[in-house]
Short mmCIF file of C-alpha atoms in Angstrom, two decimals:
data_model
loop_
_atom_site.label_atom_id
_atom_site.label_comp_id
_atom_site.label_asym_id
_atom_site.label_seq_id
_atom_site.Cartn_x
_atom_site.Cartn_y
_atom_site.Cartn_z
CA MET A 24 47.19 -11.15 47.49
CA SER A 25 47.24 -8.13 49.83
CA LEU A 26 46.89 -8.32 53.60
CA GLY A 27 43.45 -6.69 53.41
CA THR A 28 42.22 -9.33 50.97
CA LYS A 29 43.56 -12.12 53.18
CA VAL A 30 41.93 -10.67 56.30
CA ARG A 31 38.55 -10.24 54.63
CA LEU A 32 38.64 -13.74 53.11
CA ALA A 33 39.48 -15.14 56.55
CA ARG A 34 36.34 -13.50 57.90
CA LEU A 35 34.24 -15.08 55.15
CA PHE A 36 35.63 -18.54 55.97
CA SER A 37 35.97 -17.97 59.72
CA HIS A 38 33.83 -20.90 60.86
CA PRO A 39 35.91 -23.74 62.41
CA SER A 40 34.62 -26.06 59.69
CA GLY A 41 36.56 -24.05 57.13
CA LYS A 42 33.40 -23.79 55.04
CA LEU A 43 31.07 -20.97 54.17
CA PHE A 44 27.31 -20.69 54.54
CA GLY A 45 26.00 -17.63 52.74
CA GLY A 46 22.53 -16.23 52.22
CA ALA A 47 21.73 -14.50 48.93
CA VAL A 48 19.04 -11.86 49.38
CA ASP A 49 20.07 -10.07 46.21
CA HIS A 50 17.66 -11.14 43.47
CA PHE A 51 16.45 -7.62 42.64
CA VAL A 52 15.36 -7.35 38.97
CA GLY A 53 15.25 -11.12 38.51
CA TYR A 54 12.72 -11.71 41.26
CA GLY A 55 9.46 -11.23 39.35
CA ASP A 56 6.28 -10.21 41.19
CA VAL A 57 7.59 -8.48 44.31
CA ARG A 58 4.21 -8.89 46.03
CA LYS A 59 4.55 -12.66 46.22
CA GLY A 60 7.04 -15.24 47.39
CA GLY A 61 9.79 -15.35 49.96
CA LEU A 62 11.10 -11.83 49.30
CA ALA A 63 7.74 -10.04 49.26
CA ASP A 64 8.68 -8.67 52.68
CA LEU A 65 12.38 -8.01 52.13
CA PRO A 66 13.16 -6.68 55.64
CA GLY A 67 11.33 -9.66 57.14
CA ALA A 68 13.08 -12.15 54.86
CA LEU A 69 16.49 -10.80 55.82
CA ALA A 70 15.58 -10.98 59.51
CA ARG A 71 14.50 -14.61 59.17
CA VAL A 72 17.62 -15.56 57.22
CA MET A 73 19.80 -14.01 59.92
CA VAL A 74 18.24 -16.28 62.55
CA GLY A 75 20.05 -19.14 60.80
CA LYS A 76 23.42 -17.44 61.48
CA PRO A 77 24.87 -17.33 57.95
CA ASP A 78 28.53 -16.49 57.62
CA TYR A 79 27.71 -13.86 55.05
CA VAL A 80 24.80 -12.24 53.28
CA SER A 81 24.98 -10.79 49.78
CA ILE A 82 22.66 -7.85 49.12
CA GLN A 83 22.48 -4.85 46.81
CA PRO A 84 24.11 -1.62 47.98
CA GLY A 85 20.76 0.13 48.45
CA THR A 86 19.40 -2.73 50.53
CA ALA A 87 22.53 -2.63 52.66
CA ARG A 88 22.13 1.08 53.26
CA HIS A 89 18.55 0.67 54.49
CA LEU A 90 18.60 -2.70 56.26
CA TRP A 91 22.10 -3.80 57.25
CA PRO A 92 23.05 -1.51 60.18
CA GLN A 93 21.15 -3.62 62.72
CA TYR A 94 23.01 -6.76 61.60
CA ALA A 95 26.52 -5.29 61.48
CA GLY A 96 28.95 -7.63 63.20
CA LYS A 97 26.57 -10.59 63.06
CA ALA A 98 27.69 -11.78 59.62
CA SER A 99 29.95 -10.59 56.83
CA LEU A 100 28.33 -8.16 54.43
CA VAL A 101 28.89 -8.81 50.73
CA ILE A 102 27.76 -6.12 48.29
CA GLN A 103 26.26 -7.44 45.06
CA ALA A 104 27.39 -5.42 42.05
CA GLY A 105 25.94 -7.43 39.15
CA CYS A 106 22.45 -6.64 37.90
CA PHE A 107 21.19 -8.56 34.86
CA THR A 108 18.42 -10.63 33.37
CA PRO A 109 19.38 -13.74 31.34
CA ASP A 110 17.98 -12.19 28.15
CA ASP A 111 20.04 -8.98 28.64
CA ARG A 112 16.91 -6.86 28.98
CA ILE A 113 18.72 -5.41 32.00
CA SER A 114 22.51 -5.39 32.10
CA GLU A 115 24.19 -3.06 34.58
CA LEU A 116 27.08 -3.00 37.02
CA ILE A 117 25.64 -1.11 39.98
CA ALA A 118 28.46 -1.08 42.56
CA THR A 119 32.23 -0.71 42.71
CA PRO A 120 34.82 -1.98 45.18
CA GLU A 121 34.94 1.54 46.60
CA ASP A 122 31.20 1.30 47.30
CA ALA A 123 31.84 -1.98 49.13
CA VAL A 124 34.57 -0.34 51.22
CA ARG A 125 32.27 2.54 52.17
CA ALA A 126 29.58 0.05 53.19
CA GLY A 127 31.99 -1.78 55.49
CA ALA A 128 31.68 -4.95 53.42
CA ASP A 129 34.03 -7.93 53.50
CA ALA A 130 33.67 -8.69 49.78
CA LEU A 131 32.24 -7.51 46.49
CA ALA A 132 30.06 -10.02 44.61
CA VAL A 133 29.84 -9.70 40.85
CA ALA A 134 27.09 -11.79 39.27
CA ILE A 135 27.49 -12.37 35.54
CA PRO A 136 25.98 -14.60 32.87
CA VAL A 137 28.27 -16.24 30.33
CA ARG A 138 27.75 -17.54 26.79
CA GLY A 139 25.89 -15.56 24.17
CA ALA A 140 26.77 -12.50 22.15
CA THR A 141 27.22 -10.25 25.20
CA GLU A 142 29.55 -12.55 27.12
CA GLY A 143 32.60 -10.35 26.53
CA LYS A 144 31.00 -7.38 28.22
CA TYR A 145 30.28 -9.41 31.35
CA ILE A 146 33.82 -10.79 31.49
CA ARG A 147 35.03 -7.20 31.29
CA TRP A 148 32.74 -6.34 34.24
CA LEU A 149 34.41 -9.08 36.23
CA THR A 150 38.03 -8.39 35.32
CA GLU A 151 37.69 -4.64 35.80
CA SER A 152 36.08 -5.23 39.19
CA VAL A 153 38.95 -7.54 40.19
CA ASN A 154 41.54 -4.97 39.14
CA ALA A 155 39.77 -2.14 40.97
CA ALA A 156 39.21 -4.27 44.08
CA ALA A 157 42.92 -5.04 44.38
CA ARG A 158 43.58 -1.39 45.22
CA TYR A 159 41.39 -1.73 48.32
CA GLY A 160 42.24 -5.25 49.44
CA MET A 161 38.64 -6.21 48.67
CA PRO A 162 37.95 -9.86 47.70
CA VAL A 163 35.73 -10.50 44.69
CA VAL A 164 33.21 -13.33 44.76
CA ALA A 165 32.09 -14.20 41.23
CA HIS A 166 28.55 -15.54 40.78
CA ILE A 167 28.70 -17.07 37.30
CA TYR A 168 25.68 -18.40 35.40
CA PRO A 169 26.02 -20.10 31.99
CA ARG A 170 23.18 -19.48 29.55
CA ASP A 171 21.56 -21.45 26.78
CA PHE A 172 19.70 -19.67 23.97
CA THR A 173 18.18 -22.69 22.23
CA ASP A 174 14.68 -21.79 23.44
CA GLY A 175 14.82 -18.30 24.85
CA ALA A 176 17.49 -17.40 27.40
CA LYS A 177 17.88 -19.89 30.26
CA ILE A 178 20.43 -20.51 32.99
CA VAL A 179 21.86 -24.04 32.70
CA PHE A 180 23.81 -26.35 35.03
CA THR A 181 25.32 -28.96 32.70
CA PRO A 182 28.82 -30.27 33.56
CA ASP A 183 30.50 -28.66 30.53
CA GLU A 184 28.95 -25.27 31.17
CA ILE A 185 29.65 -25.27 34.90
CA ALA A 186 33.28 -26.20 34.22
CA TYR A 187 33.43 -23.30 31.77
CA ALA A 188 31.95 -20.93 34.36
CA ALA A 189 34.59 -21.92 36.89
CA ARG A 190 37.34 -21.37 34.33
CA ILE A 191 36.02 -17.88 33.54
CA GLY A 192 36.08 -17.10 37.26
CA TYR A 193 39.61 -18.05 38.10
CA GLU A 194 41.14 -16.80 34.86
CA SER A 195 39.54 -13.44 35.64
CA GLY A 196 41.42 -13.44 38.95
CA VAL A 197 38.54 -13.67 41.42
CA ASP A 198 38.98 -14.88 45.00
CA VAL A 199 35.90 -17.11 45.38
CA ILE A 200 33.70 -18.67 42.70
CA LYS A 201 30.01 -19.37 43.14
CA ILE A 202 28.63 -21.78 40.53
CA GLY A 203 25.67 -24.12 40.27
CA TYR A 204 25.91 -27.79 41.17
CA THR A 205 25.73 -29.98 38.09
CA GLY A 206 23.92 -32.88 39.74
CA ASP A 207 26.74 -35.10 38.49
CA PHE A 208 29.14 -35.87 41.35
CA GLU A 209 32.20 -36.91 39.36
CA SER A 210 32.14 -34.02 36.90
CA PHE A 211 31.67 -31.50 39.68
CA ARG A 212 34.46 -33.02 41.76
CA GLU A 213 36.81 -32.69 38.79
CA THR A 214 35.81 -29.06 38.25
CA VAL A 215 36.48 -28.23 41.89
CA ARG A 216 39.72 -30.24 42.00
CA THR A 217 41.22 -28.30 39.11
CA CYS A 218 40.10 -24.87 40.34
CA PRO A 219 42.83 -22.97 42.26
CA VAL A 220 40.39 -20.82 44.28
CA PRO A 221 37.58 -21.82 46.66
CA VAL A 222 34.35 -22.93 44.99
CA VAL A 223 30.97 -22.59 46.67
CA ILE A 224 27.71 -23.64 45.12
CA ALA A 225 24.76 -21.51 44.22
CA GLY A 226 21.44 -22.61 45.61
CA GLY A 227 20.39 -23.19 42.02
CA PRO A 228 16.82 -23.27 40.76
CA LYS A 229 14.25 -23.73 43.52
CA THR A 230 13.86 -27.43 44.26
CA ASP A 231 10.53 -29.12 44.90
CA THR A 232 11.49 -29.83 48.50
CA LEU A 233 13.92 -28.46 51.04
CA LEU A 234 15.29 -31.98 51.40
CA GLY A 235 16.26 -31.96 47.73
CA ALA A 236 18.11 -28.67 48.13
CA LEU A 237 19.94 -29.94 51.19
CA GLN A 238 20.89 -33.16 49.41
CA GLN A 239 22.47 -31.35 46.47
CA THR A 240 24.37 -29.15 48.91
CA ALA A 241 25.64 -32.22 50.80
CA ASP A 242 26.69 -33.86 47.53
CA ALA A 243 28.55 -30.75 46.37
CA ILE A 244 30.45 -30.45 49.64
CA GLN A 245 31.37 -34.13 49.46
CA ALA A 246 32.71 -33.36 45.97
CA GLY A 247 34.94 -30.62 47.36
CA ALA A 248 32.88 -27.43 47.45
CA ARG A 249 33.79 -25.09 50.31
CA GLY A 250 30.19 -24.26 51.09
CA ALA A 251 27.06 -22.76 49.56
CA VAL A 252 25.42 -19.38 49.03
CA VAL A 253 21.71 -20.03 49.00
CA GLY A 254 18.84 -17.83 47.84
CA ARG A 255 15.51 -19.27 46.66
CA ASN A 256 16.10 -22.58 48.41
CA LEU A 257 16.65 -20.67 51.64
CA TRP A 258 13.77 -18.18 51.74
CA GLY A 259 11.52 -19.95 49.22
CA HIS A 260 10.55 -23.04 51.22
CA GLY A 261 8.08 -21.60 53.70
CA ASP A 262 10.20 -21.14 56.84
CA PRO A 263 13.55 -19.44 56.13
CA GLU A 264 14.62 -19.76 59.77
CA LYS A 265 14.39 -23.55 59.77
CA ALA A 266 15.80 -23.78 56.25
CA ALA A 267 18.82 -21.70 57.29
CA LEU A 268 19.42 -23.90 60.32
CA ALA A 269 19.21 -27.00 58.11
CA PHE A 270 21.69 -25.63 55.55
CA ARG A 271 24.02 -24.67 58.38
CA GLY A 272 23.83 -28.24 59.69
CA VAL A 273 24.82 -29.69 56.32
CA ILE A 274 27.57 -27.18 55.61
CA HIS A 275 29.16 -26.65 59.03
CA ASP A 276 28.23 -29.75 61.03
CA GLY A 277 28.59 -32.32 58.25
CA LEU A 278 25.08 -33.65 58.80
CA SER A 279 23.23 -35.64 56.19
CA ALA A 280 20.34 -33.86 54.49
CA GLN A 281 17.84 -35.94 56.45
CA ASP A 282 19.54 -35.35 59.82
CA ALA A 283 19.92 -31.62 59.19
CA LEU A 284 16.25 -31.36 58.31
CA ALA A 285 15.22 -33.25 61.45
CA LYS A 286 17.53 -31.21 63.70
CA ALA A 287 16.09 -27.95 62.33
CA GLY A 288 12.56 -29.20 62.92
CA ALA A 289 11.66 -28.48 59.32
#
């Protein structure tokens, strides 16, 4: 690992807790009706997320160009390169490590789905990004989502598939792996224990309550996760500012889900 990679990773995990709280404002083509929901006002959503003091924010390169300058130095910028829909209707790699360097980013995120007939292409996205990033000392954070095609194309979080996603990540040489929490403590703990690079959890599908999202985050950290990168469960529960403060309490302060919620006033 180069000095540049080590320095940038240290910035991602710079909080004294040793853990990472990230905000994912990078849903792009997978978001649906852009007139509704937590990202309808994208500049406003990013502003509200930043109130919660995330350690990093992952956004698309175009969003970074338009919105990030005012937040420079307040959190690490992570450029999201992956752009796909689970059914492969859209499947593009939209940024390179060089793009991340030009943007002043501390990491390149590459979101990929696995399983299905196109899996090989996505693994190639990831490995080629890792190889290219090494030339710049740019860490790669893999966001890996297993799919099931039994009834359409769906993202799944079963223990076997999440373990497989983690294996794809570290055998591709990435520096941090973002995967969903299985909901099964023991299986997830084993997946994290046998993974040689830091694992953070994805926010996962939007939960019915913010308390539920905080509880799964607390469980994952107890199982060994080094933090969480949260999207829908951050800006999709009405008040992103309070949600961000609550997630920060669970991740960095070691609060229970209930105590973090109360402290944030949510």
